[in-house]
């Protein structure tokens, strides 16, 4: 499913809304998550999962082909952890626990 | 780095501010969007949200794990997991915002 299909499904379930309103709703949600992560904040959506940002410190890497050393800058990467309810739903109601 | 935790209430507020629906309806729609995504993933289908990222379901076979405390070997049962692959746009925006902040 892609974004336009998501918008279409929700618009079909809510005939009183224009497709454009639904598009704005989906974008407002995604923008809010993006902006939170850009501030380094965490986004916790119970049952679904949690988005956070992890810091990867600068390190000296190696070009695996030449073996040459390369400086790798510090970076910040988005991270997602699946929520408990979602994890259970993906496994037909069985809770296998974390990981 | 920020230290706030954003929740559904904040997403509802954003929808309320930006779209002009009532608070009740905004919160219902945030819920609808999340459950539409979840339901799709539960069927095994991926969800791709352009410029944000994609959620993919992966099936993992049985493997042998180890209890890190006792060193005891234990079988890890086969399972389905959900993975979020952030888009390059999202990764770039987050990294630029936070490394820029750190440099100032």
Coordinates of C-alpha atoms in Angstrom, one line a residue:
Chain A
X1 CA 0.0 0.0 0.0
X2 CA 1.3 3.4 -0.9
X3 CA 0.3 6.8 0.5
X4 CA -2.3 7.6 -2.2
X5 CA -4.0 4.2 -1.5
X6 CA -4.0 4.9 2.2
X7 CA -5.6 8.3 1.6
X8 CA -8.1 6.7 -0.8
X9 CA -9.2 4.0 1.7
X10 CA -9.7 6.5 4.5
X11 CA -11.6 8.9 2.2
X12 CA -13.9 6.0 1.2
X13 CA -14.7 5.3 4.9
X14 CA -15.4 9.0 5.5
X15 CA -17.6 10.2 2.7
X16 CA -18.1 13.5 4.4
X17 CA -14.4 14.4 3.9
X18 CA -12.8 15.5 0.7
X19 CA -9.9 13.3 -0.5
X20 CA -7.7 16.5 -0.2
X21 CA -8.7 16.8 3.6
X22 CA -7.6 13.2 4.1
X23 CA -4.3 13.9 2.3
X24 CA -3.7 16.8 4.6
X25 CA -4.5 14.7 7.6
X26 CA -2.0 12.0 6.6
X27 CA 0.6 14.6 5.8
X28 CA 0.0 16.4 9.1
X29 CA 0.7 13.2 10.9
X30 CA 3.9 12.4 9.0
X31 CA 5.1 16.0 9.3
X32 CA 4.6 16.0 13.0
X33 CA 6.6 12.8 13.4
X34 CA 9.4 14.1 11.1
X35 CA 9.6 17.5 12.9
X36 CA 9.7 15.7 16.3
X37 CA 12.6 13.5 15.1
X38 CA 14.4 16.6 13.7
X39 CA 14.4 18.1 17.2
X40 CA 15.7 14.8 18.6
X41 CA 12.4 14.1 20.3
X42 CA 10.8 10.6 20.6
X43 CA 7.4 9.7 19.2
X44 CA 5.5 7.0 21.1
X45 CA 2.4 5.6 19.5
X46 CA 1.2 2.9 22.0
X47 CA 0.2 -0.3 20.2
X48 CA 1.9 0.7 17.0
X49 CA 5.5 1.5 17.9
X50 CA 8.0 4.3 18.8
X51 CA 10.2 6.4 16.7
X52 CA 13.4 7.8 18.1
X53 CA 16.8 9.1 16.9
X54 CA 20.1 7.4 17.6
X55 CA 23.4 9.1 17.6
X56 CA 26.3 7.3 15.8
X57 CA 29.6 8.8 17.0
X58 CA 32.3 9.6 14.5
X59 CA 34.6 6.7 13.8
X60 CA 37.4 5.5 11.6
X61 CA 36.1 3.2 9.0
X62 CA 37.8 1.2 6.3
X63 CA 37.1 0.9 2.6
X64 CA 36.5 -2.9 2.5
X65 CA 37.9 -3.1 -1.0
X66 CA 41.2 -1.2 -0.5
X67 CA 41.5 -1.5 3.3
X68 CA 42.2 2.3 3.3
X69 CA 41.1 4.2 6.5
X70 CA 38.3 6.7 6.1
X71 CA 37.0 9.2 8.7
X72 CA 33.3 8.7 9.2
X73 CA 31.5 11.8 10.6
X74 CA 29.1 11.6 13.6
X75 CA 25.5 11.1 12.4
X76 CA 21.9 10.9 13.7
X77 CA 19.7 8.1 12.4
X78 CA 16.0 7.5 12.8
X79 CA 15.0 4.3 14.6
X80 CA 11.7 2.5 15.0
X81 CA 10.8 -0.1 17.7
X82 CA 7.6 -2.1 17.0
X83 CA 4.9 -1.8 19.7
X84 CA 3.8 -4.7 21.7
X85 CA 0.3 -5.0 20.4
X86 CA 1.6 -4.8 16.8
X87 CA 4.2 -7.5 17.5
X88 CA 1.5 -9.8 18.8
X89 CA -0.9 -9.1 16.0
X90 CA 1.8 -10.0 13.4
X91 CA 2.2 -13.4 15.1
X92 CA -1.5 -14.5 15.3
X93 CA -1.8 -13.5 18.9
X94 CA 1.4 -15.1 20.1
X95 CA 3.8 -12.9 22.1
X96 CA 7.3 -14.0 21.3
X97 CA 8.7 -11.0 23.3
X98 CA 11.3 -8.5 22.3
X99 CA 13.6 -9.0 19.2
Chain B
X1 CA 18.9 16.6 21.6
X2 CA 15.2 17.0 22.4
X3 CA 13.8 15.4 25.4
X4 CA 10.1 15.5 24.8
X5 CA 8.0 12.5 24.0
X6 CA 5.4 13.1 21.3
X7 CA 2.2 11.0 21.6
X8 CA -1.1 10.6 19.8
X9 CA -2.4 13.7 21.6
X10 CA 0.2 15.8 19.8
X11 CA -0.6 14.2 16.4
X12 CA -4.3 15.0 17.0
X13 CA -3.5 18.6 17.9
X14 CA -1.5 18.9 14.7
X15 CA -4.4 17.5 12.6
X16 CA -6.8 19.8 14.5
X17 CA -4.6 22.9 13.8
X18 CA -3.8 22.2 10.2
X19 CA -7.0 20.6 8.9
X20 CA -9.7 22.3 10.7
X21 CA -11.8 19.3 11.9
X22 CA -13.1 19.1 15.4
X23 CA -10.8 17.7 18.1
X24 CA -12.9 14.6 18.4
X25 CA -12.8 13.9 14.7
X26 CA -9.1 14.7 14.5
X27 CA -8.4 12.1 17.1
X28 CA -10.6 9.5 15.3
X29 CA -8.8 10.1 12.1
X30 CA -5.3 9.8 13.6
X31 CA -6.5 6.4 15.0
X32 CA -8.0 5.4 11.6
X33 CA -4.7 6.2 9.8
X34 CA -2.7 4.1 12.3
X35 CA -5.1 1.2 12.2
X36 CA -5.2 1.2 8.4
X37 CA -1.4 1.0 8.3
X38 CA -1.4 -1.8 11.0
X39 CA -4.1 -3.8 9.3
X40 CA -2.3 -3.7 6.0
X41 CA 1.0 -4.9 7.7
X42 CA -0.8 -7.7 9.5
X43 CA -1.9 -9.1 6.1
X44 CA 1.8 -9.2 5.2
X45 CA 1.7 -6.3 2.8
X46 CA 4.2 -3.4 3.0
X47 CA 3.2 0.2 3.5
X48 CA 5.3 2.8 1.6
X49 CA 4.9 6.4 2.5
X50 CA 6.9 8.5 0.1
X51 CA 9.5 10.9 1.5
X52 CA 8.8 9.4 5.0
X53 CA 9.7 5.7 4.7
X54 CA 8.3 2.2 4.4
X55 CA 7.1 -0.4 6.9
X56 CA 7.9 -3.9 5.8
X57 CA 7.0 -7.3 7.3
X58 CA 9.7 -9.9 7.4
X59 CA 9.4 -13.6 8.3
X60 CA 12.2 -15.0 10.3
X61 CA 13.0 -18.7 10.5
X62 CA 13.9 -20.6 13.6
X63 CA 17.4 -19.9 14.9
X64 CA 19.5 -20.7 17.9
X65 CA 20.0 -17.9 20.4
X66 CA 21.8 -17.7 23.7
X67 CA 20.8 -16.5 27.1
X68 CA 23.5 -13.8 27.5
X69 CA 23.5 -14.2 31.3
X70 CA 23.8 -18.0 31.5
X71 CA 25.3 -18.7 28.1
X72 CA 22.6 -21.4 27.7
X73 CA 21.5 -22.1 24.1
X74 CA 17.8 -21.7 23.4
X75 CA 15.9 -22.0 20.2
X76 CA 14.2 -18.8 18.9
X77 CA 10.9 -19.6 17.4
X78 CA 10.0 -18.5 13.8
X79 CA 8.1 -15.2 13.8
X80 CA 7.1 -12.2 11.8
X81 CA 8.6 -8.8 12.5
X82 CA 7.9 -5.3 11.3
X83 CA 10.7 -3.2 10.1
X84 CA 10.8 0.6 9.4
X85 CA 13.0 1.7 6.6
X86 CA 13.4 5.4 6.7
X87 CA 13.5 7.2 3.3
X88 CA 16.7 9.0 2.3
X89 CA 14.8 12.3 2.6
X90 CA 13.8 11.6 6.2
X91 CA 17.4 10.4 7.1
X92 CA 18.9 13.5 5.5
X93 CA 16.4 15.9 7.2
X94 CA 17.1 14.4 10.7
X95 CA 20.8 14.3 10.3
X96 CA 21.0 17.8 8.9
X97 CA 18.9 19.3 11.7
X98 CA 20.7 17.6 14.5
X99 CA 24.3 17.8 13.3
X100 CA 23.7 21.5 12.4
X101 CA 22.4 22.0 16.0
X102 CA 25.4 20.3 17.5
X103 CA 27.8 22.5 15.5
X104 CA 26.4 25.7 16.8

